[in-house]
Structures are given as C-alpha cells and as structure tokens.
Amino acid sequence: MADKAKTAPQAAKKPAEAKPAAKKDAKPKAADGVEKKKVKKLPVVPESWLKISKFKKGQRPNMLLHRRKIRAVRLLRRKQNLLRALNYEKNYLKKERAVVEQARVAKRKGNIYIPAEPKVAFVIRIRGINKVAPKVRKVLQLFRLRQINNGTFIKLNKATKNMLRIAEPYITYGYPTLRSVRHLIYKRGFVKHRHSRIPITDNFVIERKLRGHRLQCVEDMVYHIYTGGACFKKVSNFLWPFKLNTPTGGWRKKNNHYVEGGDFGNREDKINELIQRMV
C-alpha cells in the first residue's frame, strides 16, 4: 500500500500532452471530401491594351493641338492657292492682250506681226520597239518615252530640236495650249515619289516635294510647264510620263508624215485636237 501511495504523486507530476489547436483558416471541405481550389481569373482587358489606352490619354491634348495646327495650315494654303491661281490667270490674260495689241499696231502701220516661237512642246510616242536604231532608242529613252502612247513635255532649244528630228518617225509632237496642259495634268497627272507612281490627290503631294522651289499647288506646275519657266525641268521630271489612250477613231497611217496624211512629225497647234482624243 505504501508503494502505491509513493507512485501516485509521481504520476500526477507528468504534464498533460497538449492537443493541437484547431486551425482557424482551415479550408472548408466539399461534400465529397475534395478541397476547393481558388482559380485566379484573367483580366477582362489585356494589359497591352490598357497601356496603349493610358498612353493615348496622355497624348490626347497634344493630338488635339496637332489637329488644330493642321486645320489652320490647310485653310491658309487654300487661300494662298486661290490667290496664286488668280494671279496666274491675270498673267495669261495680259500676255494674250499684249499679243493682240501688237498685231493691231503692226497692221495699222502696214507691217506683219510674227509671234514668238513656242517654248514648250508635247511629244507622244506612236510606234513600238521593232527595228529601232540605237540612236533613236537613246533619244526616246532621254525623252522618257518607253511605251506606245506615252507623252511628255519638252522645252524647245537647239539640242532638243535636233533630238526631235532624229526620232521623228516614231513620235508626233506639237505646241500645247493652256487648256491642253491643264487637262493633261488634272486628268492624267501622276507624280514620282520614291520611285513610285502616285496620283495627284491634293496639293500637299506637290508641296511635299517642291517646297524648296516655292511650288505648292497644281496651278504652279501648270504655269511653269506652259510658260517654260525657271522650274520647268524640276516640274517636268517630277511628273510621271503621261499614259494616254489610243485616239478615238484610231491613227491614220503611222508610216507617213502628218503633212502627207499620216501621223508622225510636227503637228504644231493640231496636237491639241489629238490630246483631246487621247485623254
């Protein structure tokens, strides 16, 4: 009995084993005993789109200012181009009246008035590449007439007149009027930009390339082409060779000169009638 009494307090001294505390954030179990996993949802709008929209919002004031500047420049250019066109029209009328007045003065004094020689010619290629002499081929290449029914403006001087004489059986040419020059540029005008053929849709196509020569609209080009002005070479090279149709009613006879009832050679003022049939 004494032994049992000694062992009892020793048993009471042993500390009770601590039970693990219940976890507060224990995941709820489903009915079937499988834990539910939290699925991370993707954003509705991609992050790249959010960045782009944020950038655009920051640039919006600058864009509005830029658009206002462009609108103001367009209005200014439109007014300037109208004034330029009016000034050119006045110059054309003044020259025509001067010619008429000089003719009247000469007639009054019993003389004959001989008008000045034309400065510009319009050249059209009418024949193909079969049996073309090397010299003729080179002249056509310099005139940029590489296809049938191609046309270009050429400034007349001693050198170009000799070149026209060499290639005469393959071309027809004459002296265009203001109406013909305008008709060609407005209806069949294409320009050269980065080795590409681009239509003249607005005046900024011209201003972008010829701004350094103080040319900014189509009427500037018409003026320098018709009068053979200081910028004739620049404007002529800027224009792509005109691609015309076969004339309405066809050709008469390409192997004969125009004087003999054919087609090739110098037509002088009659080239304007041919241009109207080919545009």
PDB file of C-alpha atoms in Angstrom:
ATOM      1  CA  MET A   1       0.000   0.000   0.000  1.00  0.00           C
ATOM      2  CA  ALA A   2       2.875   2.294   0.813  1.00  0.00           C
ATOM      3  CA  ASP A   3       4.398   1.648  -2.623  1.00  0.00           C
ATOM      4  CA  LYS A   4       1.166   2.612  -4.368  1.00  0.00           C
ATOM      5  CA  ALA A   5       0.996   5.843  -2.367  1.00  0.00           C
ATOM      6  CA  LYS A   6       4.527   6.802  -3.447  1.00  0.00           C
ATOM      7  CA  THR A   7       3.875   6.254  -7.160  1.00  0.00           C
ATOM      8  CA  ALA A   8       0.632   8.227  -7.272  1.00  0.00           C
ATOM      9  CA  PRO A   9       2.153  11.715  -6.853  1.00  0.00           C
ATOM     10  CA  GLN A  10       4.784  10.882  -9.459  1.00  0.00           C
ATOM     11  CA  ALA A  11       2.033  10.115 -11.963  1.00  0.00           C
ATOM     12  CA  ALA A  12       0.340  13.401 -11.152  1.00  0.00           C
ATOM     13  CA  LYS A  13       3.534  15.350 -11.882  1.00  0.00           C
ATOM     14  CA  LYS A  14       3.574  14.302 -15.599  1.00  0.00           C
ATOM     15  CA  PRO A  15       2.312  17.231 -17.747  1.00  0.00           C
ATOM     16  CA  ALA A  16      -0.653  16.516 -19.882  1.00  0.00           C
ATOM     17  CA  GLU A  17       0.076  16.308 -23.610  1.00  0.00           C
ATOM     18  CA  ALA A  18      -1.127  19.448 -25.407  1.00  0.00           C
ATOM     19  CA  LYS A  19      -3.661  18.795 -28.089  1.00  0.00           C
ATOM     20  CA  PRO A  20      -3.128  20.526 -31.423  1.00  0.00           C
ATOM     21  CA  ALA A  21      -5.221  23.666 -31.647  1.00  0.00           C
ATOM     22  CA  ALA A  22      -7.811  23.748 -34.375  1.00  0.00           C
ATOM     23  CA  LYS A  23      -6.703  25.849 -37.352  1.00  0.00           C
ATOM     24  CA  LYS A  24      -8.865  28.858 -37.828  1.00  0.00           C
ATOM     25  CA  ASP A  25      -8.162  29.148 -41.553  1.00  0.00           C
ATOM     26  CA  ALA A  26      -8.848  25.552 -42.318  1.00  0.00           C
ATOM     27  CA  LYS A  27     -10.191  25.161 -45.815  1.00  0.00           C
ATOM     28  CA  PRO A  28     -13.794  24.018 -45.946  1.00  0.00           C
ATOM     29  CA  LYS A  29     -14.221  20.595 -47.354  1.00  0.00           C
ATOM     30  CA  ALA A  30     -16.660  19.833 -50.026  1.00  0.00           C
ATOM     31  CA  ALA A  31     -19.311  17.240 -49.639  1.00  0.00           C
ATOM     32  CA  ASP A  32     -17.210  14.688 -51.470  1.00  0.00           C
ATOM     33  CA  GLY A  33     -14.131  15.448 -49.358  1.00  0.00           C
ATOM     34  CA  VAL A  34     -12.171  17.283 -52.095  1.00  0.00           C
ATOM     35  CA  GLU A  35     -10.797  20.737 -51.190  1.00  0.00           C
ATOM     36  CA  LYS A  36     -11.927  23.639 -53.375  1.00  0.00           C
ATOM     37  CA  LYS A  37      -9.052  25.408 -55.197  1.00  0.00           C
ATOM     38  CA  LYS A  38      -9.135  29.174 -55.785  1.00  0.00           C
ATOM     39  CA  VAL A  39      -8.849  29.858 -59.570  1.00  0.00           C
ATOM     40  CA  LYS A  40      -7.100  33.143 -60.485  1.00  0.00           C
ATOM     41  CA  LYS A  41      -9.233  34.940 -63.102  1.00  0.00           C
ATOM     42  CA  LEU A  42      -7.602  36.614 -66.121  1.00  0.00           C
ATOM     43  CA  PRO A  43      -8.239  40.363 -66.594  1.00  0.00           C
ATOM     44  CA  VAL A  44     -11.081  41.245 -68.943  1.00  0.00           C
ATOM     45  CA  VAL A  45      -8.900  43.738 -70.941  1.00  0.00           C
ATOM     46  CA  PRO A  46      -5.347  42.704 -71.927  1.00  0.00           C
ATOM     47  CA  GLU A  47      -2.562  44.590 -70.229  1.00  0.00           C
ATOM     48  CA  SER A  48      -1.095  45.773 -73.531  1.00  0.00           C
ATOM     49  CA  TRP A  49      -4.419  47.418 -74.407  1.00  0.00           C
ATOM     50  CA  LEU A  50      -4.520  49.126 -71.042  1.00  0.00           C
ATOM     51  CA  LYS A  51      -1.021  50.523 -71.622  1.00  0.00           C
ATOM     52  CA  ILE A  52      -1.991  51.777 -75.086  1.00  0.00           C
ATOM     53  CA  SER A  53      -5.144  53.478 -73.780  1.00  0.00           C
ATOM     54  CA  LYS A  54      -3.159  55.078 -70.968  1.00  0.00           C
ATOM     55  CA  PHE A  55      -0.592  56.395 -73.466  1.00  0.00           C
ATOM     56  CA  LYS A  56      -3.338  57.768 -75.716  1.00  0.00           C
ATOM     57  CA  LYS A  57      -4.990  59.571 -72.812  1.00  0.00           C
ATOM     58  CA  GLY A  58      -1.670  61.235 -72.029  1.00  0.00           C
ATOM     59  CA  GLN A  59      -1.164  62.220 -75.680  1.00  0.00           C
ATOM     60  CA  ARG A  60      -4.726  63.452 -76.255  1.00  0.00           C
ATOM     61  CA  PRO A  61      -4.032  67.144 -75.579  1.00  0.00           C
ATOM     62  CA  ASN A  62      -1.038  67.038 -77.976  1.00  0.00           C
ATOM     63  CA  MET A  63      -3.115  65.305 -80.652  1.00  0.00           C
ATOM     64  CA  LEU A  64      -5.863  67.926 -80.416  1.00  0.00           C
ATOM     65  CA  LEU A  65      -3.295  70.715 -80.709  1.00  0.00           C
ATOM     66  CA  HIS A  66      -1.685  68.963 -83.711  1.00  0.00           C
ATOM     67  CA  ARG A  67      -5.044  68.611 -85.479  1.00  0.00           C
ATOM     68  CA  ARG A  68      -5.830  72.274 -84.931  1.00  0.00           C
ATOM     69  CA  LYS A  69      -2.475  73.239 -86.428  1.00  0.00           C
ATOM     70  CA  ILE A  70      -3.066  71.023 -89.486  1.00  0.00           C
ATOM     71  CA  ARG A  71      -6.551  72.506 -89.973  1.00  0.00           C
ATOM     72  CA  ALA A  72      -5.154  76.032 -89.760  1.00  0.00           C
ATOM     73  CA  VAL A  73      -2.377  75.205 -92.279  1.00  0.00           C
ATOM     74  CA  ARG A  74      -4.915  73.733 -94.718  1.00  0.00           C
ATOM     75  CA  LEU A  75      -7.113  76.812 -94.558  1.00  0.00           C
ATOM     76  CA  LEU A  76      -4.090  79.062 -95.072  1.00  0.00           C
ATOM     77  CA  ARG A  77      -2.830  77.008 -98.037  1.00  0.00           C
ATOM     78  CA  ARG A  78      -6.282  77.018 -99.621  1.00  0.00           C
ATOM     79  CA  LYS A  79      -6.403  80.830 -99.520  1.00  0.00           C
ATOM     80  CA  GLN A  80      -2.834  81.105-100.836  1.00  0.00           C
ATOM     81  CA  ASN A  81      -3.535  78.692-103.705  1.00  0.00           C
ATOM     82  CA  LEU A  82      -6.655  80.607-104.738  1.00  0.00           C
ATOM     83  CA  LEU A  83      -4.682  83.866-104.810  1.00  0.00           C
ATOM     84  CA  ARG A  84      -1.910  82.218-106.839  1.00  0.00           C
ATOM     85  CA  ALA A  85      -4.425  80.881-109.358  1.00  0.00           C
ATOM     86  CA  LEU A  86      -5.974  84.347-109.747  1.00  0.00           C
ATOM     87  CA  ASN A  87      -2.558  85.954-110.296  1.00  0.00           C
ATOM     88  CA  TYR A  88      -1.631  83.354-112.923  1.00  0.00           C
ATOM     89  CA  GLU A  89      -4.948  83.934-114.704  1.00  0.00           C
ATOM     90  CA  LYS A  90      -4.218  87.669-114.811  1.00  0.00           C
ATOM     91  CA  ASN A  91      -0.771  86.989-116.313  1.00  0.00           C
ATOM     92  CA  TYR A  92      -2.251  84.717-119.013  1.00  0.00           C
ATOM     93  CA  LEU A  93      -4.840  87.372-119.979  1.00  0.00           C
ATOM     94  CA  LYS A  94      -2.207  90.107-120.001  1.00  0.00           C
ATOM     95  CA  LYS A  95       0.010  88.114-122.382  1.00  0.00           C
ATOM     96  CA  GLU A  96      -2.895  87.346-124.720  1.00  0.00           C
ATOM     97  CA  ARG A  97      -3.922  91.009-124.826  1.00  0.00           C
ATOM     98  CA  ALA A  98      -0.323  92.074-125.460  1.00  0.00           C
ATOM     99  CA  VAL A  99      -0.114  89.743-128.494  1.00  0.00           C
ATOM    100  CA  VAL A 100      -3.425  91.060-129.875  1.00  0.00           C
ATOM    101  CA  GLU A 101      -2.359  94.685-129.333  1.00  0.00           C
ATOM    102  CA  GLN A 102       0.993  94.148-131.064  1.00  0.00           C
ATOM    103  CA  ALA A 103      -0.757  92.538-134.041  1.00  0.00           C
ATOM    104  CA  ARG A 104      -3.122  95.523-134.305  1.00  0.00           C
ATOM    105  CA  VAL A 105      -0.271  98.025-134.131  1.00  0.00           C
ATOM    106  CA  ALA A 106       1.653  96.150-136.851  1.00  0.00           C
ATOM    107  CA  LYS A 107      -1.436  96.032-139.089  1.00  0.00           C
ATOM    108  CA  ARG A 108      -2.084  99.736-138.571  1.00  0.00           C
ATOM    109  CA  LYS A 109       1.449 100.530-139.734  1.00  0.00           C
ATOM    110  CA  GLY A 110       1.219  98.170-142.692  1.00  0.00           C
ATOM    111  CA  ASN A 111       3.549  95.527-141.192  1.00  0.00           C
ATOM    112  CA  ILE A 112       3.118  91.858-140.341  1.00  0.00           C
ATOM    113  CA  TYR A 113       3.328  90.698-136.742  1.00  0.00           C
ATOM    114  CA  ILE A 114       5.228  87.429-136.265  1.00  0.00           C
ATOM    115  CA  PRO A 115       4.533  85.869-132.845  1.00  0.00           C
ATOM    116  CA  ALA A 116       7.356  84.484-130.728  1.00  0.00           C
ATOM    117  CA  GLU A 117       8.417  80.887-131.242  1.00  0.00           C
ATOM    118  CA  PRO A 118       6.843  78.386-128.836  1.00  0.00           C
ATOM    119  CA  LYS A 119       8.972  77.400-125.860  1.00  0.00           C
ATOM    120  CA  VAL A 120       7.362  74.056-124.969  1.00  0.00           C
ATOM    121  CA  ALA A 121       6.301  71.013-126.987  1.00  0.00           C
ATOM    122  CA  PHE A 122       4.261  67.960-126.062  1.00  0.00           C
ATOM    123  CA  VAL A 123       5.706  64.731-127.519  1.00  0.00           C
ATOM    124  CA  ILE A 124       3.797  61.449-127.949  1.00  0.00           C
ATOM    125  CA  ARG A 125       5.308  58.119-128.951  1.00  0.00           C
ATOM    126  CA  ILE A 126       3.253  56.370-131.660  1.00  0.00           C
ATOM    127  CA  ARG A 127       5.389  53.340-132.655  1.00  0.00           C
ATOM    128  CA  GLY A 128       6.815  50.327-130.822  1.00  0.00           C
ATOM    129  CA  ILE A 129      10.309  48.832-130.403  1.00  0.00           C
ATOM    130  CA  ASN A 130      10.648  46.756-133.578  1.00  0.00           C
ATOM    131  CA  LYS A 131      13.721  47.610-135.688  1.00  0.00           C
ATOM    132  CA  VAL A 132      14.590  50.748-133.728  1.00  0.00           C
ATOM    133  CA  ALA A 133      18.055  52.187-134.441  1.00  0.00           C
ATOM    134  CA  PRO A 134      20.356  52.633-131.409  1.00  0.00           C
ATOM    135  CA  LYS A 135      20.462  56.420-131.760  1.00  0.00           C
ATOM    136  CA  VAL A 136      16.668  56.652-131.973  1.00  0.00           C
ATOM    137  CA  ARG A 137      16.312  54.338-128.965  1.00  0.00           C
ATOM    138  CA  LYS A 138      18.616  56.574-126.946  1.00  0.00           C
ATOM    139  CA  VAL A 139      16.631  59.695-127.861  1.00  0.00           C
ATOM    140  CA  LEU A 140      13.351  58.036-126.851  1.00  0.00           C
ATOM    141  CA  GLN A 141      14.980  56.963-123.595  1.00  0.00           C
ATOM    142  CA  LEU A 142      16.100  60.536-122.880  1.00  0.00           C
ATOM    143  CA  PHE A 143      12.565  61.772-123.605  1.00  0.00           C
ATOM    144  CA  ARG A 144      11.268  59.080-121.175  1.00  0.00           C
ATOM    145  CA  LEU A 145       9.023  57.625-123.907  1.00  0.00           C
ATOM    146  CA  ARG A 146       9.357  53.885-123.202  1.00  0.00           C
ATOM    147  CA  GLN A 147       5.858  52.768-124.235  1.00  0.00           C
ATOM    148  CA  ILE A 148       3.422  53.468-127.051  1.00  0.00           C
ATOM    149  CA  ASN A 149       1.073  56.416-126.354  1.00  0.00           C
ATOM    150  CA  ASN A 150       3.368  57.841-123.657  1.00  0.00           C
ATOM    151  CA  GLY A 151       3.663  61.627-123.619  1.00  0.00           C
ATOM    152  CA  THR A 152       5.990  64.204-122.040  1.00  0.00           C
ATOM    153  CA  PHE A 153       6.556  67.960-122.061  1.00  0.00           C
ATOM    154  CA  ILE A 154       9.864  69.117-123.559  1.00  0.00           C
ATOM    155  CA  LYS A 155      11.471  72.569-123.563  1.00  0.00           C
ATOM    156  CA  LEU A 156      12.452  73.574-127.083  1.00  0.00           C
ATOM    157  CA  ASN A 157      16.050  74.591-127.776  1.00  0.00           C
ATOM    158  CA  LYS A 158      18.675  73.716-130.360  1.00  0.00           C
ATOM    159  CA  ALA A 159      19.585  70.376-128.750  1.00  0.00           C
ATOM    160  CA  THR A 160      16.002  69.147-128.261  1.00  0.00           C
ATOM    161  CA  LYS A 161      15.013  70.190-131.786  1.00  0.00           C
ATOM    162  CA  ASN A 162      17.833  68.027-133.207  1.00  0.00           C
ATOM    163  CA  MET A 163      16.720  65.130-130.980  1.00  0.00           C
ATOM    164  CA  LEU A 164      13.136  65.505-132.222  1.00  0.00           C
ATOM    165  CA  ARG A 165      14.423  65.386-135.797  1.00  0.00           C
ATOM    166  CA  ILE A 166      16.310  62.124-135.096  1.00  0.00           C
ATOM    167  CA  ALA A 167      13.321  60.347-133.521  1.00  0.00           C
ATOM    168  CA  GLU A 168      10.668  61.929-135.768  1.00  0.00           C
ATOM    169  CA  PRO A 169       9.401  58.700-137.457  1.00  0.00           C
ATOM    170  CA  TYR A 170       8.498  57.277-134.016  1.00  0.00           C
ATOM    171  CA  ILE A 171       6.849  60.339-132.426  1.00  0.00           C
ATOM    172  CA  THR A 172       4.365  63.100-133.045  1.00  0.00           C
ATOM    173  CA  TYR A 173       4.599  66.467-131.325  1.00  0.00           C
ATOM    174  CA  GLY A 174       3.190  69.955-131.277  1.00  0.00           C
ATOM    175  CA  TYR A 175       2.662  73.082-129.205  1.00  0.00           C
ATOM    176  CA  PRO A 176       0.035  72.681-126.453  1.00  0.00           C
ATOM    177  CA  THR A 177      -2.342  75.402-125.326  1.00  0.00           C
ATOM    178  CA  LEU A 178      -3.058  76.317-121.716  1.00  0.00           C
ATOM    179  CA  ARG A 179      -6.268  74.295-121.812  1.00  0.00           C
ATOM    180  CA  SER A 180      -4.428  71.171-123.012  1.00  0.00           C
ATOM    181  CA  VAL A 181      -1.732  71.486-120.324  1.00  0.00           C
ATOM    182  CA  ARG A 182      -4.364  71.848-117.603  1.00  0.00           C
ATOM    183  CA  HIS A 183      -6.424  68.977-118.999  1.00  0.00           C
ATOM    184  CA  LEU A 184      -3.434  66.629-119.038  1.00  0.00           C
ATOM    185  CA  ILE A 185      -2.188  67.445-115.538  1.00  0.00           C
ATOM    186  CA  TYR A 186      -5.590  67.474-113.853  1.00  0.00           C
ATOM    187  CA  LYS A 187      -6.972  64.355-115.554  1.00  0.00           C
ATOM    188  CA  ARG A 188      -3.883  62.202-116.244  1.00  0.00           C
ATOM    189  CA  GLY A 189      -1.339  63.713-113.850  1.00  0.00           C
ATOM    190  CA  PHE A 190       0.800  61.376-111.744  1.00  0.00           C
ATOM    191  CA  VAL A 191       3.949  62.311-109.864  1.00  0.00           C
ATOM    192  CA  LYS A 192       7.121  60.460-108.963  1.00  0.00           C
ATOM    193  CA  HIS A 193       7.747  59.860-105.253  1.00  0.00           C
ATOM    194  CA  ARG A 194      10.314  57.304-104.033  1.00  0.00           C
ATOM    195  CA  HIS A 195      10.361  55.667-107.490  1.00  0.00           C
ATOM    196  CA  SER A 196       6.588  55.125-107.323  1.00  0.00           C
ATOM    197  CA  ARG A 197       3.755  56.480-109.487  1.00  0.00           C
ATOM    198  CA  ILE A 198       1.411  58.446-107.222  1.00  0.00           C
ATOM    199  CA  PRO A 199      -1.793  60.249-108.324  1.00  0.00           C
ATOM    200  CA  ILE A 200      -2.175  63.958-107.585  1.00  0.00           C
ATOM    201  CA  THR A 201      -4.944  63.702-104.990  1.00  0.00           C
ATOM    202  CA  ASP A 202      -4.254  67.040-103.265  1.00  0.00           C
ATOM    203  CA  ASN A 203      -1.810  69.944-103.292  1.00  0.00           C
ATOM    204  CA  PHE A 204       0.188  68.602-100.344  1.00  0.00           C
ATOM    205  CA  VAL A 205       1.545  65.861-102.670  1.00  0.00           C
ATOM    206  CA  ILE A 206       3.231  68.655-104.650  1.00  0.00           C
ATOM    207  CA  GLU A 207       4.237  70.800-101.680  1.00  0.00           C
ATOM    208  CA  ARG A 208       5.953  67.836-100.003  1.00  0.00           C
ATOM    209  CA  LYS A 209       8.400  67.517-102.922  1.00  0.00           C
ATOM    210  CA  LEU A 210       8.702  71.005-104.439  1.00  0.00           C
ATOM    211  CA  ARG A 211       8.514  73.167-101.313  1.00  0.00           C
ATOM    212  CA  GLY A 212      12.144  74.240-101.789  1.00  0.00           C
ATOM    213  CA  HIS A 213      11.269  75.731-105.207  1.00  0.00           C
ATOM    214  CA  ARG A 214       8.277  77.698-103.818  1.00  0.00           C
ATOM    215  CA  LEU A 215       5.753  75.456-105.593  1.00  0.00           C
ATOM    216  CA  GLN A 216       2.779  74.272-103.573  1.00  0.00           C
ATOM    217  CA  CYS A 217      -0.196  73.642-105.865  1.00  0.00           C
ATOM    218  CA  VAL A 218      -1.194  72.270-109.275  1.00  0.00           C
ATOM    219  CA  GLU A 219      -1.567  75.745-110.765  1.00  0.00           C
ATOM    220  CA  ASP A 220       2.123  76.403-110.033  1.00  0.00           C
ATOM    221  CA  MET A 221       3.009  73.331-112.103  1.00  0.00           C
ATOM    222  CA  VAL A 222       0.684  74.374-114.939  1.00  0.00           C
ATOM    223  CA  TYR A 223       2.243  77.859-115.018  1.00  0.00           C
ATOM    224  CA  HIS A 224       5.854  76.639-115.169  1.00  0.00           C
ATOM    225  CA  ILE A 225       5.033  73.995-117.808  1.00  0.00           C
ATOM    226  CA  TYR A 226       3.036  76.317-120.059  1.00  0.00           C
ATOM    227  CA  THR A 227       5.419  79.275-119.889  1.00  0.00           C
ATOM    228  CA  GLY A 228       8.661  77.231-119.766  1.00  0.00           C
ATOM    229  CA  GLY A 229       9.584  78.939-116.508  1.00  0.00           C
ATOM    230  CA  ALA A 230      12.652  78.602-114.297  1.00  0.00           C
ATOM    231  CA  CYS A 231      11.343  75.432-112.633  1.00  0.00           C
ATOM    232  CA  PHE A 232      10.270  73.717-115.877  1.00  0.00           C
ATOM    233  CA  LYS A 233      12.908  70.974-115.643  1.00  0.00           C
ATOM    234  CA  LYS A 234      12.109  70.220-111.996  1.00  0.00           C
ATOM    235  CA  VAL A 235       8.371  70.070-112.607  1.00  0.00           C
ATOM    236  CA  SER A 236       8.701  68.017-115.804  1.00  0.00           C
ATOM    237  CA  ASN A 237      10.907  65.428-114.093  1.00  0.00           C
ATOM    238  CA  PHE A 238       8.554  65.349-111.110  1.00  0.00           C
ATOM    239  CA  LEU A 239       5.645  64.452-113.412  1.00  0.00           C
ATOM    240  CA  TRP A 240       5.429  60.795-114.448  1.00  0.00           C
ATOM    241  CA  PRO A 241       5.201  60.343-118.254  1.00  0.00           C
ATOM    242  CA  PHE A 242       1.543  60.583-119.276  1.00  0.00           C
ATOM    243  CA  LYS A 243      -0.070  57.260-120.192  1.00  0.00           C
ATOM    244  CA  LEU A 244      -2.666  58.070-122.855  1.00  0.00           C
ATOM    245  CA  ASN A 245      -5.240  56.005-124.722  1.00  0.00           C
ATOM    246  CA  THR A 246      -5.246  55.253-128.428  1.00  0.00           C
ATOM    247  CA  PRO A 247      -7.000  58.238-130.069  1.00  0.00           C
ATOM    248  CA  THR A 248     -10.724  57.964-130.673  1.00  0.00           C
ATOM    249  CA  GLY A 249     -11.135  56.849-134.281  1.00  0.00           C
ATOM    250  CA  GLY A 250      -7.612  55.405-134.404  1.00  0.00           C
ATOM    251  CA  TRP A 251      -4.486  56.548-136.235  1.00  0.00           C
ATOM    252  CA  ARG A 252      -4.462  57.408-139.930  1.00  0.00           C
ATOM    253  CA  LYS A 253      -1.129  55.988-141.153  1.00  0.00           C
ATOM    254  CA  LYS A 254       1.847  55.806-138.812  1.00  0.00           C
ATOM    255  CA  ASN A 255       4.415  55.303-141.589  1.00  0.00           C
ATOM    256  CA  ASN A 256       3.608  58.631-143.277  1.00  0.00           C
ATOM    257  CA  HIS A 257       4.320  62.186-142.130  1.00  0.00           C
ATOM    258  CA  TYR A 258       1.434  64.288-140.835  1.00  0.00           C
ATOM    259  CA  VAL A 259       1.807  66.625-143.837  1.00  0.00           C
ATOM    260  CA  GLU A 260       1.358  63.651-146.197  1.00  0.00           C
ATOM    261  CA  GLY A 261      -1.813  62.445-144.455  1.00  0.00           C
ATOM    262  CA  GLY A 262      -0.021  60.298-141.885  1.00  0.00           C
ATOM    263  CA  ASP A 263       0.647  60.638-138.163  1.00  0.00           C
ATOM    264  CA  PHE A 264       4.303  61.181-137.227  1.00  0.00           C
ATOM    265  CA  GLY A 265       6.088  64.528-137.214  1.00  0.00           C
ATOM    266  CA  ASN A 266       5.291  68.080-136.172  1.00  0.00           C
ATOM    267  CA  ARG A 267       1.581  68.954-135.902  1.00  0.00           C
ATOM    268  CA  GLU A 268       2.088  72.428-134.408  1.00  0.00           C
ATOM    269  CA  ASP A 269      -1.304  73.573-132.988  1.00  0.00           C
ATOM    270  CA  LYS A 270      -3.143  70.455-134.195  1.00  0.00           C
ATOM    271  CA  ILE A 271      -1.610  68.482-131.302  1.00  0.00           C
ATOM    272  CA  ASN A 272      -4.345  69.902-129.047  1.00  0.00           C
ATOM    273  CA  GLU A 273      -7.053  68.114-131.014  1.00  0.00           C
ATOM    274  CA  LEU A 274      -5.094  64.844-130.718  1.00  0.00           C
ATOM    275  CA  ILE A 275      -4.685  65.330-126.948  1.00  0.00           C
ATOM    276  CA  GLN A 276      -8.458  65.727-126.525  1.00  0.00           C
ATOM    277  CA  ARG A 277      -8.980  62.440-128.398  1.00  0.00           C
ATOM    278  CA  MET A 278      -6.382  60.565-126.351  1.00  0.00           C
ATOM    279  CA  VAL A 279      -7.098  61.748-122.777  1.00  0.00           C
TER     280      VAL A 279
END
